[in-house]
CSV table of C-alpha atoms in Angstrom, one decimal:
chain,number,residue,atom,x,y,z
A,1,UNK,CA,0.0,-0.1,0.1
A,2,UNK,CA,1.5,3.4,-1.1
A,3,UNK,CA,0.4,6.6,0.8
A,4,UNK,CA,1.5,10.4,0.8
A,5,UNK,CA,1.2,13.5,2.2
A,6,UNK,CA,-0.5,16.7,0.7
A,7,UNK,CA,0.9,19.5,3.0
A,8,UNK,CA,1.8,22.7,1.6
A,9,UNK,CA,5.8,22.0,2.2
A,10,UNK,CA,8.5,20.6,0.8
A,11,UNK,CA,8.8,17.6,3.1
A,12,UNK,CA,5.6,15.6,2.2
A,13,UNK,CA,6.2,12.1,2.9
A,14,UNK,CA,6.1,9.1,0.2
A,15,UNK,CA,5.7,5.7,1.6
A,16,UNK,CA,5.3,2.1,0.8
A,17,UNK,CA,3.8,0.1,3.6
A,18,UNK,CA,3.6,-3.6,4.3
A,19,UNK,CA,-0.1,-4.7,5.2
A,20,UNK,CA,-0.6,-6.5,8.2
A,21,UNK,CA,-0.6,-10.3,8.1
A,22,UNK,CA,-3.9,-10.5,8.6
A,23,UNK,CA,-4.7,-8.4,5.1
A,24,UNK,CA,-2.4,-10.8,3.0
A,25,UNK,CA,-4.1,-14.0,3.8
A,26,UNK,CA,-6.7,-15.3,1.5
A,27,UNK,CA,-9.3,-16.5,4.2
A,28,UNK,CA,-10.7,-14.6,7.1
A,29,UNK,CA,-8.7,-15.6,10.2
A,30,UNK,CA,-9.3,-14.7,13.9
A,31,UNK,CA,-7.8,-12.0,16.0
A,32,UNK,CA,-4.0,-11.6,14.7
A,33,UNK,CA,-1.4,-10.0,17.0
A,34,UNK,CA,0.3,-7.9,14.4
A,35,UNK,CA,-2.2,-5.5,13.0
A,36,UNK,CA,0.0,-2.3,12.3
A,37,UNK,CA,1.5,-1.4,8.7
A,38,UNK,CA,5.3,-1.6,8.4
A,39,UNK,CA,7.1,1.0,6.7
A,40,UNK,CA,9.1,-0.9,4.0
A,41,UNK,CA,10.3,2.5,2.0
A,42,UNK,CA,9.9,6.2,1.5
A,43,UNK,CA,10.9,9.3,-0.1
A,44,UNK,CA,9.7,12.6,-0.2
A,45,UNK,CA,8.1,15.2,-2.7
A,46,UNK,CA,9.0,18.9,-2.6
A,47,UNK,CA,5.1,19.6,-3.4
A,48,UNK,CA,1.6,18.1,-2.1
A,49,UNK,CA,0.5,15.2,-3.2
A,50,UNK,CA,-3.2,15.6,-4.3
A,51,UNK,CA,-3.5,11.9,-6.4
A,52,UNK,CA,-0.9,9.0,-6.4
A,53,UNK,CA,-1.1,6.2,-8.8
A,54,UNK,CA,0.5,2.6,-8.9
A,55,UNK,CA,1.7,2.1,-12.7
A,56,UNK,CA,0.6,-1.9,-13.0
A,57,UNK,CA,3.2,-4.4,-13.8
A,58,UNK,CA,6.4,-1.8,-12.8
A,59,UNK,CA,7.8,-0.3,-9.8
A,60,UNK,CA,6.8,2.7,-10.9
A,61,UNK,CA,4.2,5.2,-9.2
A,62,UNK,CA,3.1,8.6,-10.5
A,63,UNK,CA,1.9,11.6,-8.2
A,64,UNK,CA,0.1,14.9,-9.5
A,65,UNK,CA,-0.5,18.1,-7.4
A,66,UNK,CA,-0.3,22.1,-7.1
A,67,UNK,CA,1.0,24.3,-8.2
A,68,UNK,CA,0.5,23.0,-11.4
A,69,UNK,CA,-0.6,20.1,-14.2
A,70,UNK,CA,2.9,18.1,-14.5
A,71,UNK,CA,3.2,14.8,-13.0
A,72,UNK,CA,6.2,13.2,-10.9
A,73,UNK,CA,7.6,9.7,-11.7
A,74,UNK,CA,8.8,7.6,-8.7
A,75,UNK,CA,10.9,4.5,-8.6
A,76,UNK,CA,10.1,2.2,-5.8
A,77,UNK,CA,13.4,0.8,-4.0
A,78,UNK,CA,15.1,-2.1,-5.3
A,79,UNK,CA,15.5,-5.1,-2.4
A,80,UNK,CA,18.8,-3.5,-1.3
A,81,UNK,CA,17.0,-0.1,-0.8
A,82,UNK,CA,14.3,1.6,1.1
A,83,UNK,CA,14.2,4.8,-0.9
A,84,UNK,CA,11.5,5.8,-3.0
A,85,UNK,CA,13.4,8.2,-5.5
A,86,UNK,CA,12.2,10.9,-7.7
A,87,UNK,CA,12.9,9.6,-11.6
A,88,UNK,CA,11.4,12.1,-13.7
A,89,UNK,CA,8.7,14.7,-14.5
A,90,UNK,CA,6.3,14.8,-17.1
A,91,UNK,CA,5.6,18.5,-18.3
A,92,UNK,CA,2.5,19.5,-19.8
A,93,UNK,CA,2.1,22.1,-22.6
A,94,UNK,CA,1.1,25.1,-21.0
A,95,UNK,CA,0.8,23.7,-17.9
A,96,UNK,CA,1.8,26.5,-15.7
A,97,UNK,CA,-1.1,28.1,-14.2
A,98,UNK,CA,-3.5,25.3,-14.8
A,99,UNK,CA,-4.7,23.4,-11.8
A,100,UNK,CA,-3.1,20.0,-10.6
A,101,UNK,CA,-3.9,17.1,-13.0
A,102,UNK,CA,-6.5,14.5,-12.8
A,103,UNK,CA,-4.4,10.8,-13.2
A,104,UNK,CA,-5.1,7.2,-14.4
A,105,UNK,CA,-2.9,4.6,-15.2
A,106,UNK,CA,-2.7,1.2,-16.8
A,107,UNK,CA,-0.4,-1.1,-18.7
A,108,UNK,CA,-2.1,-2.7,-21.2
A,109,UNK,CA,0.3,-2.2,-24.4
A,110,UNK,CA,3.0,-0.3,-22.1
A,111,UNK,CA,2.9,1.9,-19.2
A,112,UNK,CA,0.7,4.7,-19.9
A,113,UNK,CA,-0.7,7.5,-17.8
A,114,UNK,CA,-3.9,9.4,-18.9
A,115,UNK,CA,-3.7,12.8,-17.3
A,116,UNK,CA,-5.1,16.7,-17.7
A,117,UNK,CA,-6.6,19.5,-15.5
A,118,UNK,CA,-9.3,20.6,-18.3
A,119,UNK,CA,-11.1,19.3,-20.8
A,120,UNK,CA,-8.8,20.4,-23.9
A,121,UNK,CA,-5.6,19.0,-22.3
A,122,UNK,CA,-6.2,15.2,-21.8
A,123,UNK,CA,-3.8,13.2,-23.0
A,124,UNK,CA,-1.7,10.2,-22.7
A,125,UNK,CA,1.9,10.0,-22.0
A,126,UNK,CA,4.1,6.7,-21.9
A,127,UNK,CA,5.7,6.8,-18.6
A,128,UNK,CA,9.2,5.5,-19.0
A,129,UNK,CA,10.1,7.0,-22.1
A,130,UNK,CA,7.5,10.6,-21.1
A,131,UNK,CA,6.2,10.4,-24.8
A,132,UNK,CA,3.1,11.4,-25.9
A,133,UNK,CA,1.0,9.2,-27.6
A,134,UNK,CA,-2.5,10.6,-27.7
A,135,UNK,CA,-4.3,14.3,-27.3
A,136,UNK,CA,-7.7,14.5,-26.9
A,137,UNK,CA,-9.3,16.7,-29.8
A,138,UNK,CA,-12.0,17.7,-27.3
A,139,UNK,CA,-13.3,21.2,-27.7
A,140,UNK,CA,-14.0,23.2,-24.3
A,141,UNK,CA,-12.0,24.2,-21.1
A,142,UNK,CA,-13.9,22.6,-18.4
A,143,UNK,CA,-12.3,21.6,-15.6
A,144,UNK,CA,-12.4,18.0,-15.1
A,145,UNK,CA,-13.0,16.2,-11.9
A,146,UNK,CA,-12.0,12.8,-13.1
A,147,UNK,CA,-11.0,10.7,-15.7
A,148,UNK,CA,-10.3,6.7,-16.1
A,149,UNK,CA,-9.0,3.8,-18.5
A,150,UNK,CA,-12.1,1.5,-19.3
A,151,UNK,CA,-9.7,-0.2,-21.6
A,152,UNK,CA,-6.3,0.5,-23.3
A,153,UNK,CA,-8.7,2.2,-26.1
A,154,UNK,CA,-11.5,3.8,-24.7
A,155,UNK,CA,-11.5,6.7,-21.9
A,156,UNK,CA,-13.9,8.1,-20.2
A,157,UNK,CA,-14.0,11.7,-18.7
A,158,UNK,CA,-15.8,13.5,-16.1
A,159,UNK,CA,-16.1,17.2,-15.9
A,160,UNK,CA,-16.4,19.5,-12.6
A,161,UNK,CA,-19.8,20.0,-14.0
A,162,UNK,CA,-20.8,16.5,-14.2
A,163,UNK,CA,-20.5,16.1,-18.0
A,164,UNK,CA,-19.2,12.8,-19.1
A,165,UNK,CA,-17.5,12.0,-22.3
A,166,UNK,CA,-16.4,8.7,-23.7
A,167,UNK,CA,-13.0,9.2,-26.0
A,168,UNK,CA,-11.4,6.5,-28.4
A,169,UNK,CA,-7.8,6.6,-28.8
A,170,UNK,CA,-7.8,5.1,-32.4
A,171,UNK,CA,-10.2,7.8,-33.2
A,172,UNK,CA,-8.8,11.0,-31.8
A,173,UNK,CA,-11.2,13.4,-33.0
A,174,UNK,CA,-14.3,11.5,-32.1
A,175,UNK,CA,-16.0,12.2,-28.9
A,176,UNK,CA,-19.3,11.1,-27.6
A,177,UNK,CA,-20.8,12.8,-24.7
A,178,UNK,CA,-23.1,10.7,-22.1
A,179,UNK,CA,-26.0,12.0,-20.1
A,180,UNK,CA,-25.1,15.5,-18.5
A,181,UNK,CA,-25.5,15.8,-15.0
A,182,UNK,CA,-28.7,16.5,-13.3
A,183,UNK,CA,-29.6,20.1,-12.9
A,184,UNK,CA,-27.8,21.3,-10.2
A,185,UNK,CA,-26.1,24.8,-9.0
A,186,UNK,CA,-23.5,26.1,-10.6
A,187,UNK,CA,-21.3,25.6,-7.7
A,188,UNK,CA,-21.9,21.9,-7.6
A,189,UNK,CA,-18.5,19.8,-8.0
A,190,UNK,CA,-18.6,16.3,-9.6
A,191,UNK,CA,-16.8,13.1,-9.6
A,192,UNK,CA,-17.1,9.4,-10.9
A,193,UNK,CA,-16.4,6.1,-10.2
A,194,UNK,CA,-15.9,3.0,-12.9
A,195,UNK,CA,-16.3,-0.4,-12.4
A,196,UNK,CA,-13.5,-2.9,-14.2
A,197,UNK,CA,-15.7,-5.0,-16.7
A,198,UNK,CA,-15.8,-8.8,-16.1
A,199,UNK,CA,-13.6,-10.8,-18.4
A,200,UNK,CA,-14.9,-11.6,-21.8
A,201,UNK,CA,-17.5,-8.5,-21.6
A,202,UNK,CA,-17.6,-4.8,-22.7
A,203,UNK,CA,-15.9,-1.8,-21.0
A,204,UNK,CA,-18.9,0.2,-21.5
A,205,UNK,CA,-21.0,-2.3,-20.0
A,206,UNK,CA,-20.5,-1.5,-16.3
A,207,UNK,CA,-22.5,1.5,-14.8
A,208,UNK,CA,-20.6,4.4,-14.1
A,209,UNK,CA,-21.5,6.4,-10.9
A,210,UNK,CA,-21.2,10.0,-10.2
A,211,UNK,CA,-21.2,12.0,-7.3
A,212,UNK,CA,-21.7,15.6,-6.7
A,213,UNK,CA,-20.4,17.9,-3.9
A,214,UNK,CA,-24.0,18.2,-2.7
A,215,UNK,CA,-24.1,14.1,-2.1
A,216,UNK,CA,-26.5,13.4,-5.4
A,217,UNK,CA,-25.6,10.3,-6.9
A,218,UNK,CA,-26.2,9.4,-10.5
A,219,UNK,CA,-25.9,5.7,-12.2
A,220,UNK,CA,-25.5,5.5,-15.9
A,221,UNK,CA,-25.1,2.9,-18.2
A,222,UNK,CA,-23.3,3.9,-21.1
A,223,UNK,CA,-24.5,1.6,-23.8
A,224,UNK,CA,-28.1,3.9,-23.2
A,225,UNK,CA,-27.1,7.5,-22.4
A,226,UNK,CA,-30.4,8.8,-22.9
A,227,UNK,CA,-31.8,8.0,-19.3
A,228,UNK,CA,-30.1,7.6,-16.0
A,229,UNK,CA,-29.9,3.7,-14.6
A,230,UNK,CA,-30.9,5.5,-10.9
A,231,UNK,CA,-30.4,8.6,-9.2
A,232,UNK,CA,-30.4,8.9,-5.2
A,233,UNK,CA,-29.0,11.3,-2.9
A,234,UNK,CA,-26.4,10.2,-0.1
A,235,UNK,CA,-26.7,10.8,3.3
A,236,UNK,CA,-23.7,13.6,3.9
A,237,UNK,CA,-24.1,16.4,6.7
A,238,UNK,CA,-24.1,19.2,4.2
A,239,UNK,CA,-23.1,20.2,0.7
A,240,UNK,CA,-19.5,20.4,0.8
A,241,UNK,CA,-17.7,23.6,0.5
A,242,UNK,CA,-14.9,21.7,-0.7
A,243,UNK,CA,-14.7,18.7,-3.5
A,244,UNK,CA,-10.8,17.8,-3.5
A,245,UNK,CA,-11.5,14.7,-1.6
A,246,UNK,CA,-14.6,13.7,-3.5
A,247,UNK,CA,-14.5,9.8,-3.7
A,248,UNK,CA,-17.1,7.2,-5.0
A,249,UNK,CA,-16.0,3.8,-6.0
A,250,UNK,CA,-17.4,0.5,-6.5
A,251,UNK,CA,-16.9,-2.8,-5.0
A,252,UNK,CA,-14.6,-5.0,-7.1
A,253,UNK,CA,-15.8,-8.3,-6.0
A,254,UNK,CA,-20.0,-7.3,-5.0
A,255,UNK,CA,-22.6,-6.5,-7.3
A,256,UNK,CA,-24.1,-3.2,-6.9
A,257,UNK,CA,-22.4,-2.1,-4.0
A,258,UNK,CA,-20.4,1.5,-4.0
A,259,UNK,CA,-18.9,3.3,-1.2
A,260,UNK,CA,-18.7,7.0,-0.6
A,261,UNK,CA,-16.6,9.6,1.4
A,262,UNK,CA,-14.9,12.9,1.2
A,263,UNK,CA,-17.5,15.0,2.8
A,264,UNK,CA,-16.8,14.4,6.4
A,265,UNK,CA,-14.7,12.0,8.7
A,266,UNK,CA,-16.8,9.0,7.5
A,267,UNK,CA,-17.2,6.2,4.6
A,268,UNK,CA,-20.6,5.4,3.5
A,269,UNK,CA,-21.0,1.9,2.1
A,270,UNK,CA,-24.4,1.9,-0.5
A,271,UNK,CA,-26.4,-0.8,-1.9
A,272,UNK,CA,-27.7,0.5,-5.3
A,273,UNK,CA,-29.8,-2.7,-6.5
A,274,UNK,CA,-32.9,-1.4,-5.2
A,275,UNK,CA,-32.3,2.4,-6.4
A,276,UNK,CA,-34.9,3.9,-9.1
A,277,UNK,CA,-35.1,7.4,-10.8
A,278,UNK,CA,-36.5,9.5,-7.8
A,279,UNK,CA,-33.4,11.0,-6.4
A,280,UNK,CA,-34.6,10.0,-2.9
A,281,UNK,CA,-32.4,10.0,0.1
A,282,UNK,CA,-30.7,6.6,0.3
A,283,UNK,CA,-29.9,4.8,3.4
A,284,UNK,CA,-26.6,3.4,4.0
A,285,UNK,CA,-26.2,-0.2,5.2
A,286,UNK,CA,-22.8,0.8,6.9
A,287,UNK,CA,-20.8,4.0,8.2
A,288,UNK,CA,-17.5,3.5,9.0
A,289,UNK,CA,-16.9,6.2,11.9
A,290,UNK,CA,-13.5,5.2,12.9
A,291,UNK,CA,-11.6,7.9,11.7
A,292,UNK,CA,-13.7,10.2,14.0
A,293,UNK,CA,-13.3,8.6,17.2
A,294,UNK,CA,-9.8,7.1,16.7
A,295,UNK,CA,-8.0,11.0,16.4
A,296,UNK,CA,-6.7,13.0,19.1
A,297,UNK,CA,-9.6,14.7,20.1
A,298,UNK,CA,-9.5,17.9,21.9
A,299,UNK,CA,-10.1,21.4,20.1
A,300,UNK,CA,-8.8,19.9,16.8
A,301,UNK,CA,-11.1,19.8,13.9
A,302,UNK,CA,-12.6,16.4,13.4
A,303,UNK,CA,-10.7,14.3,10.2
A,304,UNK,CA,-11.7,14.4,7.1
A,305,UNK,CA,-11.3,11.1,5.0
A,306,UNK,CA,-9.5,12.5,2.1
A,307,UNK,CA,-9.7,8.8,-0.2
A,308,UNK,CA,-10.8,5.2,0.1
A,309,UNK,CA,-10.4,1.9,-1.8
A,310,UNK,CA,-11.7,-1.6,-2.0
A,311,UNK,CA,-9.5,-4.8,-1.3
A,312,UNK,CA,-9.3,-6.4,-4.6
A,313,UNK,CA,-9.8,-10.2,-3.2
A,314,UNK,CA,-11.8,-9.3,0.3
A,315,UNK,CA,-15.0,-8.2,-0.8
A,316,UNK,CA,-16.3,-6.4,2.2
A,317,UNK,CA,-13.1,-5.0,2.9
A,318,UNK,CA,-11.9,-1.2,2.5
A,319,UNK,CA,-9.0,0.6,3.1
A,320,UNK,CA,-9.4,4.6,4.2
A,321,UNK,CA,-6.9,7.6,5.0
A,322,UNK,CA,-7.7,10.8,6.6
A,323,UNK,CA,-6.7,14.5,7.1
A,324,UNK,CA,-4.8,13.3,10.4
A,325,UNK,CA,-2.8,11.2,8.7
A,326,UNK,CA,-4.3,7.9,9.9
A,327,UNK,CA,-4.9,4.5,7.6
A,328,UNK,CA,-7.5,2.3,8.4
A,329,UNK,CA,-8.3,-1.3,7.2
A,330,UNK,CA,-11.9,-2.2,8.2
A,331,UNK,CA,-14.7,-4.8,7.4
A,332,UNK,CA,-18.3,-4.2,7.2
A,333,UNK,CA,-21.2,-6.5,8.1
A,334,UNK,CA,-24.6,-6.3,6.5
A,335,UNK,CA,-27.2,-6.2,9.0
A,336,UNK,CA,-28.9,-9.0,9.5
A,337,UNK,CA,-32.4,-7.9,8.8
A,338,UNK,CA,-31.1,-6.8,5.1
A,339,UNK,CA,-29.8,-10.8,4.5
């Protein structure tokens, strides 16, 4: 597991952690004497790390953060070293003055990184050679909320306004716009979560979830973009003033379940299988509050969950990190009345 700091200083840590033994076993076990992560190697970033992605099938990490849209490439140490070192910077054309870049990685053909801060500045760069292999010919300079590879050819872009755009690397001039976001205040900010398609199925067959800073959730089928699959309102404490930590993700090993965070110190898990298009408030089936109760307490502001992700093999296990530097691994149990 890799983590990084985002403070406005030149000494933000980047760490690779070894998970506790209980996370490494395939079967659920009882109490484990060792429940803490151990630092395997680490380094320091001169800028805040707002996004960190591992490049599959390599020992490389890619990060992004203020003050511009450039990317930093890191080499995770070999066995004889405990240092994560910076190896290169991927500069972007007219990147100065742009907001930090959203990033996604893939290694289907070669180690690629998809990156951009605005809709008209989306490109794919080969990580090791820093060669540009694709630039989207898209009109408009809307800020990006999220982007993702659906496969090595299909890209999905979510604007901060909630608009979804589907692009194909084989046809740089083509762009398919999916359903626009539900009508919302101009100040609302959106992000998205995609689910990896099952082997043998079309990438576009998996639903896309969009989350707004007001807590609205919209599910979309990219094969039928004329309507929403479902609309619901997450039970969030209040409309988020900031949107930098909004996170929505699909469970990789459970059908129809997703998690939401970025509004406070909690992570909510929802079962979307009963949702309709009414947009009514959805009841979470589980709320993780560990970051709230595990902090230092006192007069300090309560921690804010900055990111979460699902364990790839353990269906009901998630990892979450918060603004107080805490990293939690936790399981959730479905209430007996819903079994």
